[in-house]
Amino acid sequence: MGMDDRDALRVLQDAVTGSDDFAARLFTRWFGARPEIRDLFPTDLGSIRSAFAQAIGWVYGEFAAHRAQQPVAFLAQLGRDHRKYGVTQDHYDALGAVLYATLRDALGDGWTPAVDEAARESLQLVIGVMSGAADAEDGPAWWDGTVVEHLRVSRDLAVVRMQLEQPLPYHPGQYVKVETPQCPRLWRYLSPSMPADETGAIEFHVRAVSGGLVSTAIVNETAPGDRWRLSSPHGGLHVDRDGGDVLMVAGSSGLAPLRAIIMDMCRWAVNPRVQLFFGGRYPCELYDLPTLWQIGVHNPWLSVTPVSEYPGDPDWAADYPDPTPPRGLHLRQTGRLPEVVTRYGGWGDRQILICGGPDMTRATEAALLAKGAAPEQIRHDPLLA
């Protein structure tokens, strides 16, 4: 039955997600067979292994549910994106063989003829989609650019403005991977905070994450003149302008992709109503309220509600710009974002976009579902942690 066999595909999904060391064994085997591939990866493989296991587990889960459209699109984008590493067809063939062998070892006596057939067909699809998409892509494998401005807007928040050597085509709401000189071969996902610009200008909002080497380096060490490398865009977060009114929930620098979508919507005279909740720990971390105020003044379809977990600012807030906007923006609310958002109702009649850290996104989604929002109404990027 191959990929029609849901039970066999679930067995493969369990093999990937049920073992903490599956990805570690896979990478060890892959590098042992092809030592030169090791140079394509950073020294610390922890986050790479975790992301790989999560991604392949999700793909098999979707295959088992007979939902192929999203994983195929994801794999195609992954193949196009991996051109920046210099990945070749030979590398893909080696990965397919190693994946097959590692799955077979992980399952041991559970490796049946039905599972074998499902594994062969699914891996052929995975590798074929990725390599085929890479071969079909005729655009650049990456985009290089120079940091022109680095603004420290709070203790662990920075706005980085860049000039690319050539414009990067992306849709508002998408994200890219970036490589910085402070952390070579360590790529981090960032969302542009403005629509694509034909001159190559681009802006990112970055929050230093505890234990995050790249985000911490960007906030603390980035300076004008630094050279960055950007991947092709990922993701499909968007607003359907004919799909009814919109609820947006942004936690900290998760504002960036929603800001880009809102700025793009300003091109139109008529838009659905947009209610944006923008949250941070302290009032001083609501760094982009003045910009949102300016947009709201000229676009009555946009309403913004600032939210802070604590009512006042810490002492260190005096060292950074005051983000308090002029009068006219909705009054700031105090509390956790999921709780504040659901105080206003269940939002069951809205398109819902959530952007922020994984914990905030999960909590907000769960709170909205508990209030009656339908799962298909809620959109967010893949949760990577």
CSV table of C-alpha atoms in Angstrom, one decimal:
chain,number,residue,atom,x,y,z
A,1,MET,CA,0.0,0.0,0.0
A,2,GLY,CA,2.9,2.3,0.5
A,3,MET,CA,1.8,5.9,1.3
A,4,ASP,CA,-1.8,4.8,1.3
A,5,ASP,CA,-1.1,2.8,4.5
A,6,ARG,CA,-1.8,5.1,7.4
A,7,ASP,CA,-0.8,2.6,10.0
A,8,ALA,CA,2.6,2.1,8.5
A,9,LEU,CA,3.2,5.9,8.2
A,10,ARG,CA,2.2,6.3,11.8
A,11,VAL,CA,4.8,3.7,12.8
A,12,LEU,CA,7.4,5.7,10.9
A,13,GLN,CA,6.2,8.9,12.6
A,14,ASP,CA,6.6,7.2,16.0
A,15,ALA,CA,10.1,6.1,15.2
A,16,VAL,CA,11.1,9.7,14.5
A,17,THR,CA,9.3,11.4,17.4
A,18,GLY,CA,9.4,8.7,20.0
A,19,SER,CA,13.2,8.6,20.4
A,20,ASP,CA,15.3,11.5,21.7
A,21,ASP,CA,18.4,10.3,19.9
A,22,PHE,CA,17.0,9.5,16.5
A,23,ALA,CA,18.3,12.7,14.9
A,24,ALA,CA,21.7,12.3,16.7
A,25,ARG,CA,22.1,8.8,15.3
A,26,LEU,CA,21.0,9.9,11.8
A,27,PHE,CA,23.6,12.8,11.7
A,28,THR,CA,26.3,10.6,13.0
A,29,ARG,CA,25.7,8.0,10.3
A,30,TRP,CA,25.4,10.7,7.6
A,31,PHE,CA,28.7,12.4,8.5
A,32,GLY,CA,30.3,9.0,8.8
A,33,ALA,CA,29.3,8.1,5.3
A,34,ARG,CA,30.0,11.6,3.9
A,35,PRO,CA,32.6,13.5,6.1
A,36,GLU,CA,32.6,16.5,3.8
A,37,ILE,CA,28.9,17.2,4.6
A,38,ARG,CA,29.9,18.0,8.3
A,39,ASP,CA,31.5,21.3,7.1
A,40,LEU,CA,28.1,22.5,6.0
A,41,PHE,CA,26.9,22.6,9.6
A,42,PRO,CA,27.7,24.6,12.7
A,43,THR,CA,29.8,23.1,15.5
A,44,ASP,CA,26.9,22.7,17.9
A,45,LEU,CA,24.3,20.6,16.2
A,46,GLY,CA,21.7,20.6,19.1
A,47,SER,CA,19.2,23.0,17.5
A,48,ILE,CA,19.7,21.5,14.0
A,49,ARG,CA,18.9,18.0,15.3
A,50,SER,CA,15.9,19.2,17.2
A,51,ALA,CA,14.5,21.1,14.3
A,52,PHE,CA,15.1,18.2,11.9
A,53,ALA,CA,13.3,15.7,14.2
A,54,GLN,CA,10.4,18.1,14.6
A,55,ALA,CA,10.1,18.7,10.9
A,56,ILE,CA,10.3,15.1,9.8
A,57,GLY,CA,7.9,14.0,12.5
A,58,TRP,CA,5.4,16.7,11.3
A,59,VAL,CA,5.8,15.6,7.7
A,60,TYR,CA,5.1,11.9,8.6
A,61,GLY,CA,2.1,13.0,10.7
A,62,GLU,CA,0.7,14.9,7.8
A,63,PHE,CA,1.3,12.0,5.4
A,64,ALA,CA,-0.4,9.6,7.9
A,65,ALA,CA,-3.4,11.9,7.9
A,66,HIS,CA,-3.4,11.9,4.1
A,67,ARG,CA,-2.7,15.7,4.0
A,68,ALA,CA,0.0,16.0,1.5
A,69,GLN,CA,-0.4,19.6,0.2
A,70,GLN,CA,1.3,21.4,3.1
A,71,PRO,CA,4.2,19.0,3.6
A,72,VAL,CA,5.0,19.0,-0.1
A,73,ALA,CA,5.0,22.8,-0.2
A,74,PHE,CA,7.1,22.8,2.9
A,75,LEU,CA,9.6,20.3,1.5
A,76,ALA,CA,9.8,22.3,-1.8
A,77,GLN,CA,10.6,25.5,0.0
A,78,LEU,CA,13.2,23.6,2.1
A,79,GLY,CA,14.8,22.3,-1.0
A,80,ARG,CA,15.0,25.8,-2.5
A,81,ASP,CA,16.3,27.2,0.7
A,82,HIS,CA,19.0,24.6,1.1
A,83,ARG,CA,20.7,25.8,-2.1
A,84,LYS,CA,22.4,28.4,0.2
A,85,TYR,CA,24.4,25.5,1.8
A,86,GLY,CA,25.7,24.3,-1.6
A,87,VAL,CA,23.6,21.0,-1.3
A,88,THR,CA,23.8,18.8,-4.4
A,89,GLN,CA,21.8,15.9,-5.7
A,90,ASP,CA,24.5,13.6,-4.4
A,91,HIS,CA,23.9,15.0,-0.9
A,92,TYR,CA,20.2,14.3,-1.2
A,93,ASP,CA,20.7,10.8,-2.3
A,94,ALA,CA,23.0,10.2,0.7
A,95,LEU,CA,20.5,11.6,3.1
A,96,GLY,CA,17.7,9.4,1.7
A,97,ALA,CA,19.8,6.3,2.2
A,98,VAL,CA,20.8,7.3,5.7
A,99,LEU,CA,17.2,8.1,6.7
A,100,TYR,CA,16.1,4.7,5.5
A,101,ALA,CA,18.8,2.9,7.4
A,102,THR,CA,18.3,4.9,10.6
A,103,LEU,CA,14.5,4.3,10.5
A,104,ARG,CA,15.0,0.6,10.0
A,105,ASP,CA,17.5,0.4,12.9
A,106,ALA,CA,15.2,2.4,15.1
A,107,LEU,CA,12.2,0.1,14.5
A,108,GLY,CA,14.1,-3.2,14.7
A,109,ASP,CA,11.6,-6.1,14.8
A,110,GLY,CA,8.8,-3.6,14.0
A,111,TRP,CA,10.2,-3.2,10.5
A,112,THR,CA,7.5,-5.1,8.4
A,113,PRO,CA,7.1,-5.3,4.7
A,114,ALA,CA,4.3,-2.8,4.9
A,115,VAL,CA,6.5,-0.3,6.8
A,116,ASP,CA,9.4,-0.9,4.4
A,117,GLU,CA,7.1,-0.1,1.4
A,118,ALA,CA,5.8,3.1,3.1
A,119,ALA,CA,9.3,4.2,4.0
A,120,ARG,CA,10.7,3.7,0.5
A,121,GLU,CA,7.8,5.6,-1.1
A,122,SER,CA,7.7,8.4,1.5
A,123,LEU,CA,11.5,9.0,1.4
A,124,GLN,CA,11.4,8.9,-2.4
A,125,LEU,CA,8.8,11.7,-2.2
A,126,VAL,CA,10.7,13.7,0.4
A,127,ILE,CA,14.0,13.6,-1.4
A,128,GLY,CA,12.4,14.0,-4.8
A,129,VAL,CA,10.4,17.1,-3.9
A,130,MET,CA,13.4,18.8,-2.2
A,131,SER,CA,15.9,18.1,-4.9
A,132,GLY,CA,13.4,18.8,-7.7
A,133,ALA,CA,12.4,22.2,-6.2
A,134,ALA,CA,16.1,23.1,-5.9
A,135,ASP,CA,16.8,22.2,-9.5
A,136,ALA,CA,13.8,24.1,-10.8
A,137,GLU,CA,14.7,27.4,-8.9
A,138,ASP,CA,16.5,29.9,-11.1
A,139,GLY,CA,16.7,32.8,-8.6
A,140,PRO,CA,19.7,33.5,-6.3
A,141,ALA,CA,20.7,30.9,-3.7
A,142,TRP,CA,21.1,33.7,-1.1
A,143,TRP,CA,21.1,37.4,-0.8
A,144,ASP,CA,24.0,39.4,0.7
A,145,GLY,CA,23.5,42.8,2.4
A,146,THR,CA,25.1,45.4,4.7
A,147,VAL,CA,23.8,46.6,8.1
A,148,VAL,CA,23.2,50.3,7.8
A,149,GLU,CA,21.6,51.0,11.2
A,150,HIS,CA,21.3,49.1,14.5
A,151,LEU,CA,18.9,50.6,17.1
A,152,ARG,CA,18.9,49.3,20.6
A,153,VAL,CA,15.2,50.0,21.5
A,154,SER,CA,15.2,48.1,24.8
A,155,ARG,CA,17.5,45.9,27.0
A,156,ASP,CA,17.1,42.8,24.8
A,157,LEU,CA,15.4,44.3,21.7
A,158,ALA,CA,17.0,45.7,18.6
A,159,VAL,CA,15.9,47.0,15.2
A,160,VAL,CA,18.3,46.2,12.4
A,161,ARG,CA,18.1,48.0,9.1
A,162,MET,CA,20.0,46.7,6.1
A,163,GLN,CA,20.7,47.4,2.4
A,164,LEU,CA,20.8,44.3,0.2
A,165,GLU,CA,22.9,44.1,-2.9
A,166,GLN,CA,19.7,43.1,-4.8
A,167,PRO,CA,16.1,43.2,-3.8
A,168,LEU,CA,14.7,40.1,-2.0
A,169,PRO,CA,11.2,39.3,-3.3
A,170,TYR,CA,8.9,38.1,-0.4
A,171,HIS,CA,5.3,38.5,0.7
A,172,PRO,CA,4.5,40.5,3.8
A,173,GLY,CA,4.3,38.0,6.7
A,174,GLN,CA,7.0,35.6,5.4
A,175,TYR,CA,10.3,35.0,7.1
A,176,VAL,CA,13.9,34.3,6.0
A,177,LYS,CA,17.0,32.7,7.5
A,178,VAL,CA,19.9,35.0,8.3
A,179,GLU,CA,23.6,34.3,8.8
A,180,THR,CA,25.7,36.9,10.7
A,181,PRO,CA,29.5,37.3,10.9
A,182,GLN,CA,29.3,36.8,14.7
A,183,CYS,CA,27.9,33.3,14.3
A,184,PRO,CA,29.0,31.8,10.9
A,185,ARG,CA,27.0,28.7,9.8
A,186,LEU,CA,24.3,29.4,12.4
A,187,TRP,CA,21.2,30.5,10.6
A,188,ARG,CA,18.3,32.1,12.5
A,189,TYR,CA,14.7,32.7,11.3
A,190,LEU,CA,13.8,36.4,11.2
A,191,SER,CA,10.7,38.1,9.8
A,192,PRO,CA,11.0,41.4,7.8
A,193,SER,CA,9.1,44.1,9.5
A,194,MET,CA,8.2,45.9,6.2
A,195,PRO,CA,7.0,44.9,2.8
A,196,ALA,CA,9.5,44.0,0.1
A,197,ASP,CA,11.3,47.1,-1.2
A,198,GLU,CA,12.5,47.5,-4.8
A,199,THR,CA,15.7,49.3,-3.6
A,200,GLY,CA,16.8,46.3,-1.4
A,201,ALA,CA,16.1,48.0,1.9
A,202,ILE,CA,14.9,45.6,4.6
A,203,GLU,CA,14.3,45.8,8.4
A,204,PHE,CA,14.3,43.2,11.2
A,205,HIS,CA,13.1,43.3,14.8
A,206,VAL,CA,15.1,41.0,17.1
A,207,ARG,CA,14.7,40.0,20.7
A,208,ALA,CA,17.6,38.3,22.5
A,209,VAL,CA,16.5,34.8,23.5
A,210,SER,CA,17.9,33.2,26.6
A,211,GLY,CA,20.6,30.8,25.4
A,212,GLY,CA,20.2,32.0,21.8
A,213,LEU,CA,23.7,32.7,20.4
A,214,VAL,CA,22.5,34.4,17.2
A,215,SER,CA,19.8,36.5,18.6
A,216,THR,CA,22.0,37.6,21.5
A,217,ALA,CA,24.8,38.5,19.1
A,218,ILE,CA,22.5,40.5,16.9
A,219,VAL,CA,21.1,42.5,19.8
A,220,ASN,CA,24.5,43.1,21.6
A,221,GLU,CA,27.1,43.0,18.9
A,222,THR,CA,25.7,43.9,15.5
A,223,ALA,CA,27.1,47.2,14.1
A,224,PRO,CA,26.7,49.2,10.8
A,225,GLY,CA,29.0,47.7,8.2
A,226,ASP,CA,28.3,44.1,9.2
A,227,ARG,CA,27.7,41.8,6.3
A,228,TRP,CA,24.7,39.4,6.5
A,229,ARG,CA,23.5,36.6,4.3
A,230,LEU,CA,19.8,35.9,3.8
A,231,SER,CA,18.0,32.9,2.5
A,232,SER,CA,14.9,32.7,0.2
A,233,PRO,CA,11.6,33.5,2.0
A,234,HIS,CA,9.5,30.9,3.8
A,235,GLY,CA,6.0,30.9,5.2
A,236,GLY,CA,2.5,31.8,4.1
A,237,LEU,CA,1.1,34.0,6.9
A,238,HIS,CA,-1.3,36.5,5.3
A,239,VAL,CA,-4.6,38.3,5.6
A,240,ASP,CA,-7.4,37.4,3.1
A,241,ARG,CA,-8.8,40.8,2.3
A,242,ASP,CA,-12.1,39.2,1.3
A,243,GLY,CA,-12.1,36.8,4.3
A,244,GLY,CA,-13.7,39.1,6.9
A,245,ASP,CA,-12.3,41.1,9.9
A,246,VAL,CA,-9.0,40.2,11.5
A,247,LEU,CA,-7.5,39.6,15.0
A,248,MET,CA,-3.8,39.9,15.3
A,249,VAL,CA,-1.9,39.0,18.4
A,250,ALA,CA,1.8,40.0,18.6
A,251,GLY,CA,4.2,39.2,21.4
A,252,SER,CA,7.3,41.4,21.5
A,253,SER,CA,9.3,41.2,18.3
A,254,GLY,CA,6.6,38.9,16.9
A,255,LEU,CA,5.1,42.2,15.8
A,256,ALA,CA,7.5,42.3,12.8
A,257,PRO,CA,5.5,40.1,10.3
A,258,LEU,CA,2.2,41.6,11.4
A,259,ARG,CA,3.6,45.1,11.0
A,260,ALA,CA,4.7,44.2,7.4
A,261,ILE,CA,1.2,42.9,6.6
A,262,ILE,CA,-0.4,46.0,8.1
A,263,MET,CA,1.9,48.3,6.2
A,264,ASP,CA,1.1,46.4,3.0
A,265,MET,CA,-2.6,46.8,3.6
A,266,CYS,CA,-2.2,50.5,3.7
A,267,ARG,CA,-2.0,50.4,-0.1
A,268,TRP,CA,-5.7,49.8,-0.3
A,269,ALA,CA,-8.5,52.3,0.4
A,270,VAL,CA,-10.8,49.6,1.8
A,271,ASN,CA,-9.7,46.8,4.2
A,272,PRO,CA,-11.3,44.5,6.7
A,273,ARG,CA,-11.1,45.8,10.3
A,274,VAL,CA,-7.9,44.8,12.1
A,275,GLN,CA,-7.7,44.6,15.8
A,276,LEU,CA,-4.0,44.2,16.9
A,277,PHE,CA,-3.0,43.3,20.5
A,278,PHE,CA,0.7,44.1,20.9
A,279,GLY,CA,2.3,42.8,24.1
A,280,GLY,CA,5.5,42.9,26.1
A,281,ARG,CA,6.6,42.3,29.7
A,282,TYR,CA,6.9,46.0,30.5
A,283,PRO,CA,5.4,49.1,29.0
A,284,CYS,CA,8.9,50.2,27.8
A,285,GLU,CA,9.1,47.0,25.7
A,286,LEU,CA,6.2,48.1,23.4
A,287,TYR,CA,8.9,49.6,21.3
A,288,ASP,CA,7.0,50.3,18.1
A,289,LEU,CA,3.9,51.9,19.4
A,290,PRO,CA,4.7,55.3,17.8
A,291,THR,CA,4.8,53.7,14.3
A,292,LEU,CA,1.5,51.9,15.0
A,293,TRP,CA,0.0,55.1,16.2
A,294,GLN,CA,1.0,56.8,12.9
A,295,ILE,CA,-0.5,54.0,10.8
A,296,GLY,CA,-3.7,54.0,12.9
A,297,VAL,CA,-4.2,57.8,12.5
A,298,HIS,CA,-4.4,57.5,8.8
A,299,ASN,CA,-6.1,54.1,8.6
A,300,PRO,CA,-9.3,53.9,10.7
A,301,TRP,CA,-9.7,50.1,9.9
A,302,LEU,CA,-6.7,49.5,12.3
A,303,SER,CA,-7.2,49.4,16.1
A,304,VAL,CA,-4.3,48.8,18.4
A,305,THR,CA,-4.4,47.6,22.0
A,306,PRO,CA,-1.0,47.7,23.9
A,307,VAL,CA,-0.6,45.0,26.6
A,308,SER,CA,2.1,44.7,29.3
A,309,GLU,CA,2.4,41.9,31.8
A,310,TYR,CA,3.5,44.4,34.5
A,311,PRO,CA,2.0,47.8,35.1
A,312,GLY,CA,5.2,49.8,35.4
A,313,ASP,CA,8.7,49.9,34.0
A,314,PRO,CA,11.9,48.7,35.7
A,315,ASP,CA,14.8,51.1,36.5
A,316,TRP,CA,16.7,50.2,33.4
A,317,ALA,CA,14.0,51.5,31.1
A,318,ALA,CA,15.4,55.0,31.5
A,319,ASP,CA,18.4,53.9,29.4
A,320,TYR,CA,16.3,53.3,26.3
A,321,PRO,CA,13.9,55.3,24.1
A,322,ASP,CA,10.4,56.0,25.5
A,323,PRO,CA,7.9,54.2,23.3
A,324,THR,CA,4.8,56.0,24.7
A,325,PRO,CA,2.8,57.2,21.7
A,326,PRO,CA,0.9,60.5,21.5
A,327,ARG,CA,-2.7,60.5,22.8
A,328,GLY,CA,-5.1,58.6,20.5
A,329,LEU,CA,-4.0,55.0,20.8
A,330,HIS,CA,-6.2,52.7,22.8
A,331,LEU,CA,-5.4,52.5,26.5
A,332,ARG,CA,-2.8,50.0,27.6
A,333,GLN,CA,-4.1,46.9,29.3
A,334,THR,CA,-2.2,44.9,32.0
A,335,GLY,CA,-1.9,41.1,32.0
A,336,ARG,CA,-0.8,38.2,29.9
A,337,LEU,CA,-1.6,38.4,26.3
A,338,PRO,CA,-3.9,35.3,26.1
A,339,GLU,CA,-5.9,36.5,29.1
A,340,VAL,CA,-6.3,40.1,27.8
A,341,VAL,CA,-7.2,39.0,24.3
A,342,THR,CA,-9.9,36.6,25.5
A,343,ARG,CA,-11.4,39.2,27.9
A,344,TYR,CA,-12.9,40.8,24.7
A,345,GLY,CA,-14.6,37.6,23.6
A,346,GLY,CA,-14.0,34.5,21.6
A,347,TRP,CA,-13.2,36.2,18.3
A,348,GLY,CA,-15.0,33.4,16.5
A,349,ASP,CA,-15.9,35.7,13.6
A,350,ARG,CA,-12.3,36.8,12.8
A,351,GLN,CA,-9.3,35.7,10.8
A,352,ILE,CA,-6.7,35.2,13.6
A,353,LEU,CA,-3.0,35.6,13.2
A,354,ILE,CA,-0.6,35.0,16.1
A,355,CYS,CA,3.1,35.8,16.2
A,356,GLY,CA,5.6,35.6,19.0
A,357,GLY,CA,7.5,33.0,21.0
A,358,PRO,CA,6.3,29.4,21.0
A,359,ASP,CA,4.9,29.5,24.5
A,360,MET,CA,2.9,32.6,24.0
A,361,THR,CA,1.6,31.4,20.6
A,362,ARG,CA,0.5,28.0,22.1
A,363,ALA,CA,-1.1,29.7,25.1
A,364,THR,CA,-3.0,32.2,23.0
A,365,GLU,CA,-4.2,29.6,20.5
A,366,ALA,CA,-5.4,27.4,23.3
A,367,ALA,CA,-7.2,30.3,25.0
A,368,LEU,CA,-8.9,31.3,21.8
A,369,LEU,CA,-10.0,27.7,21.0
A,370,ALA,CA,-11.4,27.4,24.5
A,371,LYS,CA,-13.4,30.5,23.8
A,372,GLY,CA,-14.9,29.0,20.7
A,373,ALA,CA,-12.6,30.0,17.8
A,374,ALA,CA,-12.4,27.4,15.1
A,375,PRO,CA,-8.9,25.9,14.5
A,376,GLU,CA,-9.1,26.7,10.8
A,377,GLN,CA,-9.4,30.4,11.7
A,378,ILE,CA,-6.0,30.5,13.5
A,379,ARG,CA,-2.8,31.0,11.6
A,380,HIS,CA,0.8,31.1,12.9
A,381,ASP,CA,4.2,30.1,11.6
A,382,PRO,CA,5.6,26.7,12.5
A,383,LEU,CA,6.6,26.5,16.2
A,384,LEU,CA,10.3,25.6,16.3
A,385,ALA,CA,10.6,25.1,20.1
